Tab-separated table of C-alpha atoms in Angstrom:
chain	number	residue	atom	x	y	z
A	22	UNK	CA	98.174	130.480	106.488
A	23	UNK	CA	95.044	131.776	108.178
A	24	UNK	CA	91.707	133.141	107.234
A	25	UNK	CA	89.391	135.553	108.999
A	26	UNK	CA	86.082	137.228	108.331
A	27	UNK	CA	84.657	140.626	109.129
A	28	UNK	CA	80.886	140.938	109.196
A	29	UNK	CA	79.598	144.489	109.174
A	30	UNK	CA	76.232	145.314	110.720
A	31	UNK	CA	74.658	148.656	110.264
A	32	UNK	CA	72.381	149.667	113.121
A	33	UNK	CA	71.015	152.804	111.605
A	34	UNK	CA	72.775	155.465	113.652
A	35	UNK	CA	75.867	155.852	111.557
A	36	UNK	CA	75.435	156.695	107.936
A	37	UNK	CA	79.035	155.916	107.158
A	38	UNK	CA	78.472	152.456	105.829
A	39	UNK	CA	76.461	151.975	102.691
A	40	UNK	CA	76.234	148.225	102.892
A	41	UNK	CA	74.211	147.970	99.742
A	42	UNK	CA	73.331	150.388	96.978
A	43	UNK	CA	70.819	152.072	99.207
A	44	UNK	CA	70.325	155.751	99.873
A	45	UNK	CA	69.193	157.180	103.182
A	46	UNK	CA	65.547	157.026	102.215
A	47	UNK	CA	65.791	153.371	101.314
A	48	UNK	CA	67.599	152.621	104.539
A	49	UNK	CA	64.875	154.204	106.593
A	50	UNK	CA	62.220	152.408	104.599
A	51	UNK	CA	64.140	149.205	104.986
A	52	UNK	CA	63.450	149.115	108.681
A	53	UNK	CA	59.843	150.123	108.401
A	54	UNK	CA	57.828	148.339	111.013
A	55	UNK	CA	60.732	146.305	112.262
A	56	UNK	CA	62.789	148.720	114.311
A	57	UNK	CA	66.044	146.833	114.241
A	58	UNK	CA	68.641	146.106	111.582
A	59	UNK	CA	67.236	143.592	109.149
A	60	UNK	CA	70.132	141.128	109.508
A	61	UNK	CA	69.393	140.958	113.250
A	62	UNK	CA	65.715	140.130	112.766
A	63	UNK	CA	65.033	136.486	113.459
A	64	UNK	CA	63.526	134.686	110.498
A	65	UNK	CA	62.776	130.985	110.570
A	66	UNK	CA	64.456	130.661	113.921
A	67	UNK	CA	67.694	132.487	113.294
A	68	UNK	CA	68.776	135.897	112.151
A	69	UNK	CA	70.599	136.331	108.865
A	70	UNK	CA	73.550	137.604	110.896
A	71	UNK	CA	73.666	134.302	112.770
A	72	UNK	CA	73.449	132.379	109.511
A	73	UNK	CA	76.274	134.386	107.989
A	74	UNK	CA	78.448	133.882	111.069
A	75	UNK	CA	77.690	130.178	111.067
A	76	UNK	CA	78.690	129.840	107.443
A	77	UNK	CA	82.106	131.243	108.277
A	78	UNK	CA	82.422	129.191	111.460
A	79	UNK	CA	81.485	125.988	109.650
A	80	UNK	CA	84.032	126.817	106.980
A	81	UNK	CA	86.619	126.883	109.771
A	82	UNK	CA	87.487	130.509	109.384
A	83	UNK	CA	89.758	131.217	112.359
A	84	UNK	CA	88.340	134.518	113.548
A	85	UNK	CA	85.006	136.136	112.797
A	86	UNK	CA	84.680	139.760	113.844
A	87	UNK	CA	81.290	141.423	113.800
A	88	UNK	CA	81.575	145.180	113.523
A	89	UNK	CA	78.481	147.034	114.611
A	90	UNK	CA	78.003	150.689	113.911
A	91	UNK	CA	75.886	150.914	117.063
A	92	UNK	CA	75.393	148.801	120.139
A	93	UNK	CA	77.237	145.541	119.604
A	94	UNK	CA	75.988	143.962	122.793
A	95	UNK	CA	72.453	144.318	121.575
A	96	UNK	CA	73.207	142.359	118.409
A	97	UNK	CA	75.185	139.794	120.335
A	98	UNK	CA	72.123	139.194	122.457
A	99	UNK	CA	70.205	138.010	119.428
A	100	UNK	CA	73.029	135.703	118.394
A	101	UNK	CA	72.229	132.713	120.536
A	102	UNK	CA	74.866	130.307	119.361
A	103	UNK	CA	77.928	132.232	120.353
A	104	UNK	CA	81.151	130.706	119.155
A	105	UNK	CA	84.588	131.217	120.683
A	106	UNK	CA	85.874	132.431	117.369
A	107	UNK	CA	83.306	135.204	117.068
A	108	UNK	CA	83.956	138.670	118.484
A	109	UNK	CA	81.478	141.530	118.537
A	110	UNK	CA	82.729	145.079	118.413
A	111	UNK	CA	80.890	148.348	118.542
A	112	UNK	CA	82.508	150.989	116.366
A	113	UNK	CA	81.849	154.557	115.267
A	114	UNK	CA	83.551	154.552	111.907
A	115	UNK	CA	83.223	151.304	110.010
A	116	UNK	CA	85.854	152.191	107.401
A	117	UNK	CA	88.648	152.788	109.905
A	118	UNK	CA	87.501	149.852	112.046
A	119	UNK	CA	87.890	147.498	109.080
A	120	UNK	CA	91.393	148.857	108.504
A	121	UNK	CA	92.273	148.342	112.155
A	122	UNK	CA	90.942	144.791	112.155
A	123	UNK	CA	92.897	143.912	109.051
A	124	UNK	CA	96.062	145.327	110.590
A	125	UNK	CA	95.509	143.157	113.652
A	126	UNK	CA	94.822	140.113	111.477
A	127	UNK	CA	98.014	140.751	109.557
A	128	UNK	CA	100.021	141.026	112.770
A	129	UNK	CA	98.564	137.778	114.101
A	130	UNK	CA	99.533	135.878	110.965
A	131	UNK	CA	96.217	135.835	109.148
A	132	UNK	CA	96.758	136.221	105.417
A	133	UNK	CA	93.290	136.749	104.037
A	134	UNK	CA	90.036	138.108	105.328
A	135	UNK	CA	86.517	138.006	103.976
A	136	UNK	CA	84.615	141.242	104.455
A	137	UNK	CA	80.870	141.020	104.188
A	138	UNK	CA	77.942	143.219	104.952
A	139	UNK	CA	75.445	141.432	107.178
A	140	UNK	CA	72.753	142.638	104.775
A	141	UNK	CA	74.135	140.233	102.185
A	142	UNK	CA	73.476	136.547	102.549
A	143	UNK	CA	75.135	134.393	99.961
A	144	UNK	CA	75.582	130.677	99.616
A	145	UNK	CA	78.639	130.947	97.463
A	146	UNK	CA	81.424	128.431	97.859
A	147	UNK	CA	83.889	130.272	100.122
A	148	UNK	CA	86.722	128.035	99.041
A	149	UNK	CA	86.086	128.788	95.394
A	150	UNK	CA	86.017	132.502	96.113
A	151	UNK	CA	89.230	132.247	98.083
A	152	UNK	CA	90.915	130.276	95.282
A	153	UNK	CA	89.781	132.821	92.712
A	154	UNK	CA	91.203	135.616	94.823
A	155	UNK	CA	94.559	133.897	95.225
A	156	UNK	CA	94.850	133.063	91.564
A	157	UNK	CA	93.984	136.559	90.452
A	158	UNK	CA	96.746	137.897	92.728
A	159	UNK	CA	94.812	140.975	93.654
A	160	UNK	CA	94.956	142.846	96.907
A	161	UNK	CA	91.193	142.736	97.110
A	162	UNK	CA	88.494	140.923	95.168
A	163	UNK	CA	84.894	141.899	95.296
A	164	UNK	CA	81.989	139.607	94.648
A	165	UNK	CA	79.252	140.443	92.190
A	166	UNK	CA	76.091	138.724	91.124
A	167	UNK	CA	73.866	139.191	88.088
A	168	UNK	CA	72.331	142.309	89.655
A	169	UNK	CA	75.691	143.925	90.258
A	170	UNK	CA	78.030	144.315	93.150
A	171	UNK	CA	77.498	142.783	96.551
A	172	UNK	CA	78.820	144.004	99.857
A	173	UNK	CA	81.110	141.012	99.959
A	174	UNK	CA	84.766	140.551	99.202
A	175	UNK	CA	88.080	139.121	100.236
A	176	UNK	CA	91.311	140.980	100.918
A	177	UNK	CA	94.941	140.134	101.297
A	178	UNK	CA	95.614	141.378	104.840
A	179	UNK	CA	99.299	142.124	104.195
A	180	UNK	CA	98.604	144.372	101.236
A	181	UNK	CA	95.159	145.621	102.093
A	182	UNK	CA	96.384	148.523	104.217
A	183	UNK	CA	97.687	150.253	101.126
A	184	UNK	CA	94.230	150.505	99.599
A	185	UNK	CA	90.829	151.865	100.397
A	186	UNK	CA	89.065	148.587	101.097
A	187	UNK	CA	85.692	150.116	101.744
A	188	UNK	CA	85.692	151.774	98.340
A	189	UNK	CA	86.764	148.642	96.548
A	190	UNK	CA	84.488	146.149	98.196
A	191	UNK	CA	81.427	148.129	99.056
A	192	UNK	CA	81.323	150.802	96.386
A	193	UNK	CA	83.074	148.826	93.676
A	194	UNK	CA	85.611	151.515	92.887
A	195	UNK	CA	89.072	150.685	91.655
A	196	UNK	CA	88.936	146.921	91.968
A	197	UNK	CA	90.281	144.525	89.374
A	198	UNK	CA	88.466	141.419	88.313
A	199	UNK	CA	85.427	140.443	90.310
A	200	UNK	CA	84.207	137.082	91.493
A	201	UNK	CA	80.856	136.174	90.021
A	202	UNK	CA	78.470	134.539	92.469
A	203	UNK	CA	76.256	131.992	90.758
A	204	UNK	CA	74.714	130.627	93.926
A	205	UNK	CA	71.805	131.988	95.899
A	206	UNK	CA	72.108	135.591	97.087
A	207	UNK	CA	69.706	137.505	99.279
A	208	UNK	CA	70.204	141.185	99.953
A	209	UNK	CA	68.237	142.695	102.793
A	210	UNK	CA	67.600	146.226	101.618
A	211	UNK	CA	63.940	146.431	102.518
A	212	UNK	CA	61.679	144.674	104.988
A	213	UNK	CA	60.007	142.902	102.086
A	214	UNK	CA	63.341	141.195	101.438
A	215	UNK	CA	62.771	139.275	104.653
A	216	UNK	CA	59.606	137.826	103.148
A	217	UNK	CA	61.355	136.988	99.904
A	218	UNK	CA	64.116	135.204	101.786
A	219	UNK	CA	61.601	133.247	103.873
A	220	UNK	CA	59.648	132.247	100.766
A	221	UNK	CA	62.820	131.156	98.998
A	222	UNK	CA	63.928	129.064	101.962
A	223	UNK	CA	60.553	127.436	102.537
A	224	UNK	CA	60.225	126.619	98.851
A	225	UNK	CA	63.686	125.095	98.809
A	226	UNK	CA	65.173	127.647	96.415
A	227	UNK	CA	68.250	127.923	98.601
A	228	UNK	CA	70.214	125.777	101.009
A	229	UNK	CA	68.979	127.743	104.002
A	230	UNK	CA	66.639	125.698	106.157
A	231	UNK	CA	64.330	126.768	108.943
A	232	UNK	CA	65.305	125.853	112.476
A	233	UNK	CA	63.382	123.069	114.180
A	234	UNK	CA	62.002	119.826	112.865
A	235	UNK	CA	60.190	119.144	109.637
A	236	UNK	CA	57.173	117.439	111.172
A	237	UNK	CA	55.604	116.788	107.789
A	238	UNK	CA	56.788	117.725	104.326
A	239	UNK	CA	57.250	121.463	104.235
A	240	UNK	CA	56.071	122.157	107.774
A	241	UNK	CA	58.778	123.059	110.266
A	242	UNK	CA	57.984	123.318	113.938
A	243	UNK	CA	60.596	124.534	116.362
A	244	UNK	CA	61.220	123.563	119.971
A	245	UNK	CA	58.414	124.213	122.424
A	246	UNK	CA	55.896	125.341	119.802
A	247	UNK	CA	52.316	124.290	120.443
A	248	UNK	CA	50.016	123.796	117.511
A	249	UNK	CA	46.398	122.948	118.234
A	250	UNK	CA	45.056	119.824	116.594
A	251	UNK	CA	42.396	121.879	114.848
A	252	UNK	CA	44.815	124.422	113.464
A	253	UNK	CA	45.455	124.048	109.754
A	254	UNK	CA	49.075	124.439	108.733
A	255	UNK	CA	49.416	124.372	104.961
A	256	UNK	CA	52.934	123.620	103.772
A	257	UNK	CA	55.318	125.234	103.436
A	258	UNK	CA	55.256	126.979	106.772
A	259	UNK	CA	57.375	127.568	109.847
A	260	UNK	CA	56.279	127.758	113.487
A	261	UNK	CA	58.953	129.194	115.756
A	262	UNK	CA	60.015	128.049	119.186
A	263	UNK	CA	57.641	128.655	122.039
A	264	UNK	CA	54.880	129.885	119.749
A	265	UNK	CA	51.278	128.912	120.307
A	266	UNK	CA	48.831	128.371	117.500
A	267	UNK	CA	45.291	128.013	118.717
A	268	UNK	CA	42.380	126.138	117.204
A	269	UNK	CA	40.797	126.969	113.855
A	270	UNK	CA	43.720	129.076	112.747
A	271	UNK	CA	45.111	128.736	109.257
A	272	UNK	CA	48.815	129.247	108.572
A	273	UNK	CA	49.313	129.105	104.829
A	274	UNK	CA	51.314	130.144	101.739
A	275	UNK	CA	54.876	130.196	102.986
A	276	UNK	CA	53.976	131.903	106.240
A	277	UNK	CA	56.317	131.970	109.160
A	278	UNK	CA	55.539	132.470	112.818
A	279	UNK	CA	58.664	133.375	114.731
A	280	UNK	CA	59.482	132.638	118.352
A	281	UNK	CA	57.116	133.241	121.257
A	282	UNK	CA	54.199	134.343	119.112
A	283	UNK	CA	50.582	133.685	119.878
A	284	UNK	CA	48.025	133.256	117.131
A	285	UNK	CA	44.542	133.230	118.560
A	286	UNK	CA	41.339	131.438	117.468
A	287	UNK	CA	40.160	131.572	113.902
A	288	UNK	CA	42.972	133.771	112.629
A	289	UNK	CA	44.359	133.335	109.125
A	290	UNK	CA	48.012	134.027	108.373
A	291	UNK	CA	48.505	133.936	104.624
A	292	UNK	CA	51.748	134.721	102.807
A	293	UNK	CA	52.902	136.594	105.897
A	294	UNK	CA	55.525	136.585	108.578
A	295	UNK	CA	54.806	137.186	112.210
A	296	UNK	CA	57.990	138.391	113.835
A	297	UNK	CA	58.947	137.271	117.314
A	298	UNK	CA	56.948	138.139	120.446
A	299	UNK	CA	53.797	139.106	118.604
A	300	UNK	CA	50.251	138.334	119.676
A	301	UNK	CA	47.635	138.156	116.939
A	302	UNK	CA	44.084	138.276	118.234
A	303	UNK	CA	40.910	136.376	117.410
A	304	UNK	CA	39.703	136.078	113.797
A	305	UNK	CA	42.260	138.385	112.299
A	306	UNK	CA	43.117	137.964	108.625
A	307	UNK	CA	46.767	138.755	107.963
A	308	UNK	CA	47.659	138.586	104.250
A	309	UNK	CA	50.834	139.571	102.382
A	310	UNK	CA	52.247	141.288	105.423
A	311	UNK	CA	54.869	141.332	108.104
A	312	UNK	CA	53.571	141.755	111.634
A	313	UNK	CA	55.823	142.925	114.409
A	314	UNK	CA	54.276	143.723	117.765
A	315	UNK	CA	51.448	146.118	117.006
A	316	UNK	CA	52.843	147.142	113.614
A	317	UNK	CA	51.712	145.592	110.398
A	318	UNK	CA	53.622	146.196	107.197
A	319	UNK	CA	51.440	145.517	104.188
A	320	UNK	CA	53.791	144.409	101.457
A	321	UNK	CA	51.369	145.003	98.594
A	322	UNK	CA	50.820	148.646	99.488
A	323	UNK	CA	54.098	149.253	101.315
A	324	UNK	CA	52.295	150.816	104.233
A	325	UNK	CA	52.904	150.383	107.934
A	326	UNK	CA	49.753	150.188	110.006
A	327	UNK	CA	50.033	150.678	113.723
A	328	UNK	CA	47.240	148.927	115.589
A	329	UNK	CA	46.387	150.542	118.881
A	330	UNK	CA	43.952	147.868	120.027
A	331	UNK	CA	45.971	145.251	121.909
A	332	UNK	CA	43.176	142.741	121.324
A	333	UNK	CA	43.981	142.723	117.623
A	334	UNK	CA	47.756	142.801	117.677
A	335	UNK	CA	50.342	143.500	120.318
A	336	UNK	CA	53.800	142.700	121.434
A	337	UNK	CA	54.107	139.921	124.001
A	338	UNK	CA	57.533	141.006	125.107
A	339	UNK	CA	57.518	143.106	128.300
A	340	UNK	CA	60.448	145.179	127.059
A	341	UNK	CA	60.655	145.283	123.312
A	342	UNK	CA	63.976	145.749	121.660
A	343	UNK	CA	63.798	149.263	120.312
A	344	UNK	CA	67.310	150.488	119.825
A	345	UNK	CA	66.343	153.720	118.207
A	346	UNK	CA	63.679	155.360	116.187
A	347	UNK	CA	63.874	154.248	112.602
A	348	UNK	CA	60.798	155.566	110.895
A	349	UNK	CA	60.840	159.170	109.891
A	350	UNK	CA	57.323	160.555	110.062
A	351	UNK	CA	57.618	162.437	106.803
A	352	UNK	CA	59.068	159.570	104.846
A	353	UNK	CA	56.844	156.744	105.939
A	354	UNK	CA	53.107	156.612	105.605
A	355	UNK	CA	52.040	155.481	109.009
A	356	UNK	CA	48.380	154.894	109.460
A	357	UNK	CA	47.232	154.597	113.002
A	358	UNK	CA	44.174	152.452	113.024
A	359	UNK	CA	42.370	153.242	116.201
A	360	UNK	CA	40.227	150.248	116.745
A	361	UNK	CA	39.547	150.847	120.402
A	362	UNK	CA	35.898	151.560	119.790
A	363	UNK	CA	35.430	148.292	118.018
A	364	UNK	CA	37.169	146.373	120.754
A	365	UNK	CA	35.584	142.993	121.308
A	366	UNK	CA	36.145	141.714	124.783
A	367	UNK	CA	34.590	138.295	124.273
A	368	UNK	CA	34.309	136.320	121.051
A	369	UNK	CA	30.852	136.489	119.521
A	370	UNK	CA	29.355	133.327	118.071
A	371	UNK	CA	29.583	134.670	114.526
A	372	UNK	CA	33.304	135.104	114.902
A	373	UNK	CA	33.841	131.441	115.486
A	374	UNK	CA	31.836	130.629	112.380
A	375	UNK	CA	34.083	132.729	110.169
A	376	UNK	CA	36.556	129.943	109.771
A	377	UNK	CA	35.507	127.669	106.932
A	378	UNK	CA	37.077	124.713	108.657
A	379	UNK	CA	34.182	124.668	111.032
A	380	UNK	CA	31.798	124.286	108.135
B	185	UNK	CA	39.993	105.857	93.258
B	186	UNK	CA	43.531	104.553	93.258
B	187	UNK	CA	46.393	104.350	95.716
B	188	UNK	CA	49.978	105.440	95.354
B	189	UNK	CA	51.787	103.855	98.241
B	190	UNK	CA	50.111	105.064	101.397
B	191	UNK	CA	48.418	107.910	99.512
B	192	UNK	CA	44.815	107.625	98.341
B	193	UNK	CA	44.049	109.489	95.138
B	194	UNK	CA	40.370	110.151	94.456
B	195	UNK	CA	39.012	111.668	91.313
B	196	UNK	CA	36.273	114.203	91.854
B	197	UNK	CA	33.193	113.999	89.603
B	198	UNK	CA	32.648	116.346	86.688
B	199	UNK	CA	29.859	118.136	88.516
B	200	UNK	CA	30.515	118.758	92.174
B	201	UNK	CA	27.111	119.757	93.474
B	202	UNK	CA	24.936	118.617	96.356
B	203	UNK	CA	23.895	115.305	94.827
B	204	UNK	CA	27.269	114.275	93.463
B	205	UNK	CA	28.989	115.614	96.547
B	206	UNK	CA	26.899	113.497	98.922
B	207	UNK	CA	27.660	110.383	96.896
B	208	UNK	CA	31.319	111.267	96.813
B	209	UNK	CA	31.480	111.786	100.591
B	210	UNK	CA	29.747	108.473	101.178
B	211	UNK	CA	32.364	106.768	98.985
B	212	UNK	CA	35.187	108.544	100.682
B	213	UNK	CA	34.278	108.013	104.343
B	214	UNK	CA	35.307	104.325	104.574
B	215	UNK	CA	38.711	105.268	103.187
B	216	UNK	CA	39.300	107.625	106.062
B	217	UNK	CA	39.115	104.918	108.685
B	218	UNK	CA	42.877	104.478	108.698
B	219	UNK	CA	45.101	106.425	111.042
B	220	UNK	CA	46.583	109.577	109.470
B	221	UNK	CA	44.964	109.242	106.050
B	222	UNK	CA	46.854	110.862	103.192
B	223	UNK	CA	44.517	111.889	100.466
B	224	UNK	CA	44.744	113.626	97.113
B	225	UNK	CA	41.630	114.907	95.380
B	226	UNK	CA	42.183	114.917	91.646
B	227	UNK	CA	40.112	117.788	90.270
B	228	UNK	CA	41.037	117.287	86.620
B	229	UNK	CA	37.484	116.221	85.684
B	230	UNK	CA	35.689	118.956	87.593
B	231	UNK	CA	33.864	121.312	85.248
B	232	UNK	CA	31.282	122.659	87.623
B	233	UNK	CA	31.534	123.348	91.321
B	234	UNK	CA	29.017	125.119	93.533
B	235	UNK	CA	28.771	125.965	97.224
B	236	UNK	CA	27.775	122.402	98.054
B	237	UNK	CA	30.896	121.246	96.224
B	238	UNK	CA	33.018	123.600	98.271
B	239	UNK	CA	31.408	122.183	101.381
B	240	UNK	CA	32.386	118.705	100.225
B	241	UNK	CA	36.004	119.812	100.032
B	242	UNK	CA	35.859	121.406	103.477
B	243	UNK	CA	34.112	118.459	105.029
B	244	UNK	CA	36.650	116.083	103.513
B	245	UNK	CA	39.437	118.205	104.910
B	246	UNK	CA	37.856	118.301	108.346
B	247	UNK	CA	37.438	114.538	108.402
B	248	UNK	CA	41.045	114.019	107.353
B	249	UNK	CA	42.294	116.519	109.933
B	250	UNK	CA	40.345	114.805	112.698
B	251	UNK	CA	42.434	111.744	112.001
B	252	UNK	CA	45.648	113.730	111.888
B	253	UNK	CA	46.020	113.194	108.162
B	254	UNK	CA	46.258	115.590	105.257
B	255	UNK	CA	44.362	116.318	102.074
B	256	UNK	CA	45.750	117.976	98.977
B	257	UNK	CA	44.224	119.094	95.711
B	258	UNK	CA	45.593	118.381	92.267
B	259	UNK	CA	44.975	119.402	88.666
B	260	UNK	CA	42.586	122.259	89.317
B	261	UNK	CA	41.092	123.740	86.176
B	262	UNK	CA	41.420	127.539	85.859
B	263	UNK	CA	37.705	128.051	86.479
B	264	UNK	CA	37.725	125.775	89.508
B	265	UNK	CA	40.828	127.538	90.849
B	266	UNK	CA	39.110	130.888	90.378
B	267	UNK	CA	36.053	129.759	92.311
B	268	UNK	CA	38.156	128.452	95.170
B	269	UNK	CA	40.092	131.704	95.192
B	270	UNK	CA	36.929	133.798	95.241
B	271	UNK	CA	35.583	131.744	98.116
B	272	UNK	CA	38.982	132.092	99.803
B	273	UNK	CA	39.119	128.356	100.234
B	274	UNK	CA	42.221	127.852	98.131
B	275	UNK	CA	44.454	128.921	100.980
B	276	UNK	CA	43.312	125.984	103.052
B	277	UNK	CA	44.822	123.489	100.649
B	278	UNK	CA	48.095	122.665	99.090
B	279	UNK	CA	47.463	122.648	95.354
B	280	UNK	CA	49.570	120.717	92.848
B	281	UNK	CA	49.685	120.523	89.066
B	282	UNK	CA	49.197	116.783	88.944
B	283	UNK	CA	47.990	114.019	91.240
B	284	UNK	CA	51.401	112.351	91.004
B	285	UNK	CA	53.113	115.472	92.210
B	286	UNK	CA	50.654	115.770	95.086
B	287	UNK	CA	51.172	112.123	96.056
B	288	UNK	CA	54.942	112.564	95.943
B	289	UNK	CA	54.762	115.615	98.182
B	290	UNK	CA	53.590	113.443	101.072
B	291	UNK	CA	56.930	111.707	101.063
B	292	UNK	CA	59.304	114.520	100.227
B	293	UNK	CA	61.206	115.522	103.319
B	294	UNK	CA	64.121	117.814	102.567
B	295	UNK	CA	67.594	116.512	103.243
B	296	UNK	CA	69.193	118.041	106.324
B	297	UNK	CA	71.816	120.696	105.854
B	298	UNK	CA	75.288	119.188	106.098
B	299	UNK	CA	77.765	121.258	108.010
B	300	UNK	CA	81.229	121.748	106.637
B	301	UNK	CA	83.589	120.681	109.386
B	302	UNK	CA	87.008	120.330	107.841
B	303	UNK	CA	89.318	123.257	107.169
B	304	UNK	CA	89.330	123.527	103.404
B	305	UNK	CA	91.865	126.301	103.232
B	306	UNK	CA	94.644	124.601	105.217
B	307	UNK	CA	97.609	123.675	103.073
B	308	UNK	CA	97.682	124.012	99.321
B	309	UNK	CA	94.406	123.919	97.589
B	310	UNK	CA	93.791	121.224	95.049
B	311	UNK	CA	91.326	118.572	94.098
B	312	UNK	CA	91.475	116.889	97.522
B	313	UNK	CA	90.491	120.103	99.208
B	314	UNK	CA	87.751	120.657	96.710
B	315	UNK	CA	86.331	117.292	97.633
B	316	UNK	CA	86.637	118.096	101.315
B	317	UNK	CA	85.000	121.450	100.823
B	318	UNK	CA	82.046	119.996	99.028
């Protein structure tokens, strides 16, 4: 008896795979300001895709196949902890690729396979789900939670070829009894879902933990991060690997600073996430937002602001991962804040006094 | 003032203004001599707080931070919380419902995630496997 898993990642090019109940508009909005599939975005040290893969690997699932509807190598790049059992495949048609994988599993003696959208992170007991599926003697069992169906299910590889798996598991058509997930579920349908997931993890609402070390209760600092003695980190918070937090900064209210970020003097990061390779300038106040390079997504107003002054915000990565354009100009309100005229080359004395820590 | 393990809990006066604040700081300073002081300011009695009071909080925090310690607030009244929010000072502190809760938070380190290493699906599934899986 063997068990496999198929993790499906949507990169935005193919519209063949509705991983969640999201229409095209929602999908485009979902990537607003991020520019890459949400499961591949690193949050608290690891992407949700990595976490999903690791859950299967730790559960000793024999083979984990990641099907990407775009460039698989690009996603594999973000998955640092590659395991022998994990294979990445780039496919055009997700539906037929799942069928092909299941056929191969069946031929290699694997009886059952989990199929999950990478947009769905769940902490359900895989063994319990598997047992439920076997006892119900169905060809496929889909998982649901209190909000409805999830892009997650399990199929009997031998019998699955006779049915339309994609319809059963992802669209919820024609399936028998469903498995109810009581545990924590996070669906990444919009960029704000990243923030919700981070907040849940930092507040201990789920089993997911940030990478790195908990240096004091609720404050996680990852490898190589440098936090100035005069920086104020209010728990819970996460500082990613290689990030630098300079003096008189305040990181507060479940904020996360991902890898290789730089937060300059006197800046306040409140209830926000700074995605990897982002430089935040001097005395900037980032609240209820997600910052990625020079883009700032305000979660309260659902607006993406593109900052053209590199002194305020910029990407620190020489070549930023931009697989493809994701924001449609007519469907996203993009405000370009041209702050070039107000550019401040050197910090003025009043700027340093803006931080209340200095009294 | 009282201690809960290594945590010092100090009750703030009913009126936190310049006069009371100076007295309070003078009382507090000797307590900060230790390395990495852990301090909770119990605000349950505070009825009135002005800018000098806010400065007391910030100064206390700065002193604690200099010694690599931490300071948390507890039992803020709604009016006090509103003032701190208006002054945008609330985000500098961890705020708890009670002083006990704040004192406990200094010790609470989350348990590490335990990886599942054994194959739970091998063989027939029964109570043994359930135990293994958990």
